[in-house]
Amino acid sequence: MRIETQCLHEGYTPKNTEPRVVPIVQSTTYVYDSTDDVAAVFDDPTKSLIYSRFENPTVMAVEDKIAALEGGIGAMCTSSGQAASLCSLLNICQSGDSFISASTIYGGTVNLFAVTLKKLGIECIFVDADASEEELRNAIKPNTKAIFGETLANPALAVLDIEKFAKVAHENNIPLIIDNTFPTPVLCRPIEHGADIVIHSTSKYMDGHAVQVGGVIVDSGNFDWTNGKFPEFTEPDESYHGIVYTETYGKAAYIVKARMQLMRDFGCYPSAQSAFYLNLGLETLALRMKQYCENAKIISEFLEANDKVESVNYPGLKSNKYYDLAQKYLPDGCSGVISFVIKGGRDTAVKFMDSLKLASNEVHVADIRTCVLHPASATHRQLTDEQLVACGIDAGMIRFSVGLENVEDILDDLKQAFAAI
């Protein structure tokens, strides 16, 4: 199936007389015929359902759909994108380990990596998203277990050269983890370019309507966990009666281990109701992404021609430094998020934003409605000036998330806000 069809049909196929739409299984528990049946499920949780702290039929249908969209062999939904980032790394890193991350990633993830994981004894080594292969190689230590980056950074909109990062990662027998939130699999499928693990904040374009928070981890099934660097996959897990993940689950070792260990212990699983809403968003994802891209292209060109704008950052513009990479990884569009720096700095940016009438000033992005945010005052507020620069954030930067309104109405709103300054 093509991706438009996958959005509608993957993950759930009703049998005779069953509901056409994915049903909401609103239950925490499941019933078994005998004690032996329960014991068998605890021997191998992939055989049946145990408890809705880490698996539920409604959520599982969505997991299967997203795995298919990304071209992976399995997926695990989480209660937020931040939980997906955390679990994707804790599944392979422990105290004393390190991992590499592109510095342009989302500000909340910078805090998670640089502060909270550091408290757990896991070191994050930040590198420039545009680092050369040699610089990447030099950053890797003997205890480095992964490389992490965003396909399209939030809000710096740096396009990551996935194949370059994958090459260096695989040379060193470590996986590449890619956050593909902004492009979604409609615009880019990182696994096809060498990524091993793909994560999303499903709260953004996948949901689309800003009705629920969520995340997901997708396992490509391509990484060799038996290469000697990951004994937790090849040695018995005593917390689960000595199971060896690579022997029992083969290519699905990573995603099964994430569920059996991390979701079992942390319980950061979404509700059935949340998954139901997410599925509704996924069904129209391919259609929506096309329109977001069309609207954003028009808006970015308008901003680039505006004499009150210092600079516009949108990889779909030919003047953008990432245009060539965007043509390679995002040939069908660069999503609907634009970053631009307004002349006059922070105060002017705030006045402009407060003058908008159609666009909502909110702590969100990738919504069905146009929304706007001042990163230096909000999502990246906890970062130092040096960290802001490393993330590509200017005090006058505005993150403008183009919605699905008629593009002329969005333009009218921008024009009247510019007139106000």
Coordinates of C-alpha atoms in Angstrom, one line a residue, residues 161-310:
D161 CA 22.4 14.5 7.1
I162 CA 21.1 11.2 8.2
E163 CA 23.2 9.1 6.0
K164 CA 26.4 10.7 7.3
F165 CA 25.4 10.2 10.9
A166 CA 24.4 6.6 10.2
K167 CA 27.7 5.9 8.5
V168 CA 29.7 7.0 11.5
A169 CA 27.4 5.3 13.9
H170 CA 27.6 2.0 12.1
E171 CA 31.4 2.2 11.7
N172 CA 31.5 2.2 15.5
N173 CA 28.8 -0.5 16.0
I174 CA 26.3 1.9 17.6
P175 CA 22.7 2.7 16.6
L176 CA 21.4 6.0 15.1
I177 CA 18.3 7.3 16.8
I178 CA 16.3 9.9 14.8
D179 CA 13.5 12.1 16.0
N180 CA 11.2 12.4 13.0
T181 CA 8.5 14.5 14.6
F182 CA 8.3 17.4 12.1
P183 CA 8.6 15.6 8.8
T184 CA 6.5 12.5 9.9
P185 CA 6.9 9.4 7.7
V186 CA 4.9 11.2 5.0
L187 CA 7.8 13.5 4.2
C188 CA 10.8 11.4 5.4
R189 CA 11.4 7.8 6.4
P190 CA 14.7 7.9 8.2
I191 CA 15.1 4.1 8.3
E192 CA 15.5 4.1 4.5
H193 CA 18.5 6.4 5.0
G194 CA 20.2 4.3 7.7
A195 CA 18.5 5.2 11.0
D196 CA 18.0 2.3 13.4
I197 CA 15.5 3.7 15.8
V198 CA 12.9 6.4 15.0
I199 CA 10.9 8.4 17.6
H200 CA 8.1 10.9 17.4
S201 CA 6.3 13.3 19.6
T202 CA 2.9 12.2 18.3
S203 CA 1.4 15.3 19.9
K204 CA 2.4 17.3 16.9
Y205 CA 1.5 16.5 13.2
M206 CA 0.5 12.9 13.8
D207 CA -2.3 14.0 16.2
G208 CA -2.7 17.3 14.4
H209 CA -5.6 18.6 16.5
A210 CA -3.8 19.3 19.8
V211 CA -6.1 17.1 21.8
Q212 CA -3.6 14.7 23.4
V213 CA 0.1 14.3 24.2
G214 CA 2.0 11.2 23.2
G215 CA 5.1 9.7 21.8
V216 CA 6.3 6.6 20.0
I217 CA 9.4 4.6 19.4
V218 CA 9.8 2.6 16.2
D219 CA 12.4 -0.2 15.8
S220 CA 13.8 -0.8 12.3
G221 CA 14.9 -4.3 13.2
N222 CA 18.1 -3.7 11.3
F223 CA 20.7 -3.1 14.0
D224 CA 22.9 -6.0 15.1
W225 CA 22.7 -6.0 18.9
T226 CA 25.0 -9.1 19.0
N227 CA 28.1 -7.1 18.0
G228 CA 29.5 -7.2 21.5
K229 CA 28.7 -3.7 22.7
F230 CA 25.3 -4.5 24.1
P231 CA 25.5 -7.4 26.6
E232 CA 22.0 -6.4 28.0
F233 CA 20.6 -7.9 24.8
T234 CA 22.7 -11.0 24.6
E235 CA 23.0 -12.0 28.2
P236 CA 20.2 -13.3 30.5
D237 CA 17.8 -10.7 31.9
E238 CA 17.5 -11.8 35.5
S239 CA 14.6 -9.4 36.0
Y240 CA 12.7 -11.5 33.5
H241 CA 13.5 -15.1 34.4
G242 CA 16.8 -15.0 32.5
I243 CA 15.4 -14.4 29.0
V244 CA 18.0 -13.5 26.3
Y245 CA 16.3 -10.9 24.0
T246 CA 18.3 -11.5 20.9
E247 CA 17.9 -15.3 21.1
T248 CA 14.1 -15.2 21.8
Y249 CA 13.0 -12.2 19.8
G250 CA 15.7 -11.8 17.1
K251 CA 15.3 -8.6 15.0
A252 CA 12.6 -7.3 17.4
A253 CA 15.0 -7.6 20.5
Y254 CA 15.2 -3.8 21.0
I255 CA 11.5 -3.0 21.0
V256 CA 10.5 -6.0 23.0
K257 CA 13.1 -5.2 25.6
A258 CA 11.9 -1.6 25.8
R259 CA 8.4 -2.9 26.6
M260 CA 9.3 -5.7 29.0
Q261 CA 11.8 -3.7 31.0
L262 CA 11.2 0.1 30.7
M263 CA 7.4 0.2 30.1
R264 CA 7.0 -2.5 32.8
D265 CA 8.9 -0.4 35.3
F266 CA 8.0 3.2 34.3
G267 CA 4.5 2.7 33.1
C268 CA 4.6 5.7 30.7
Y269 CA 2.0 4.1 28.4
P270 CA -0.9 6.1 26.8
S271 CA -4.5 5.5 27.4
A272 CA -6.8 3.7 24.9
Q273 CA -8.7 6.9 24.5
S274 CA -5.5 8.8 23.6
A275 CA -4.6 6.2 21.1
F276 CA -8.0 6.4 19.5
Y277 CA -7.7 10.2 19.1
L278 CA -4.2 9.7 17.7
N279 CA -5.5 7.2 15.1
L280 CA -8.0 9.7 13.9
G281 CA -5.2 12.1 13.2
L282 CA -3.1 9.5 11.5
E283 CA -5.9 8.7 9.1
T284 CA -5.6 12.2 7.5
L285 CA -1.9 12.7 8.0
A286 CA -0.8 12.3 4.4
L287 CA -3.5 14.8 3.2
R288 CA -2.6 17.3 5.9
M289 CA 1.1 17.2 5.5
K290 CA 0.8 18.2 1.8
Q291 CA -1.3 21.3 2.7
Y292 CA 1.0 22.3 5.6
C293 CA 3.9 22.3 3.1
E294 CA 2.1 24.3 0.5
N295 CA 1.0 26.9 3.0
A296 CA 4.4 27.2 4.6
K297 CA 6.2 27.6 1.2
I298 CA 3.9 30.7 0.5
I299 CA 4.3 32.1 4.0
S300 CA 8.1 31.7 4.0
E301 CA 8.4 33.5 0.6
F302 CA 6.3 36.3 2.0
L303 CA 8.5 36.6 5.1
E304 CA 11.7 36.5 3.1
A305 CA 10.5 39.5 1.0
N306 CA 9.5 41.5 4.1
D307 CA 11.8 44.4 5.0
K308 CA 11.0 44.1 8.7
V309 CA 12.4 40.5 8.8
E310 CA 16.1 40.0 9.3

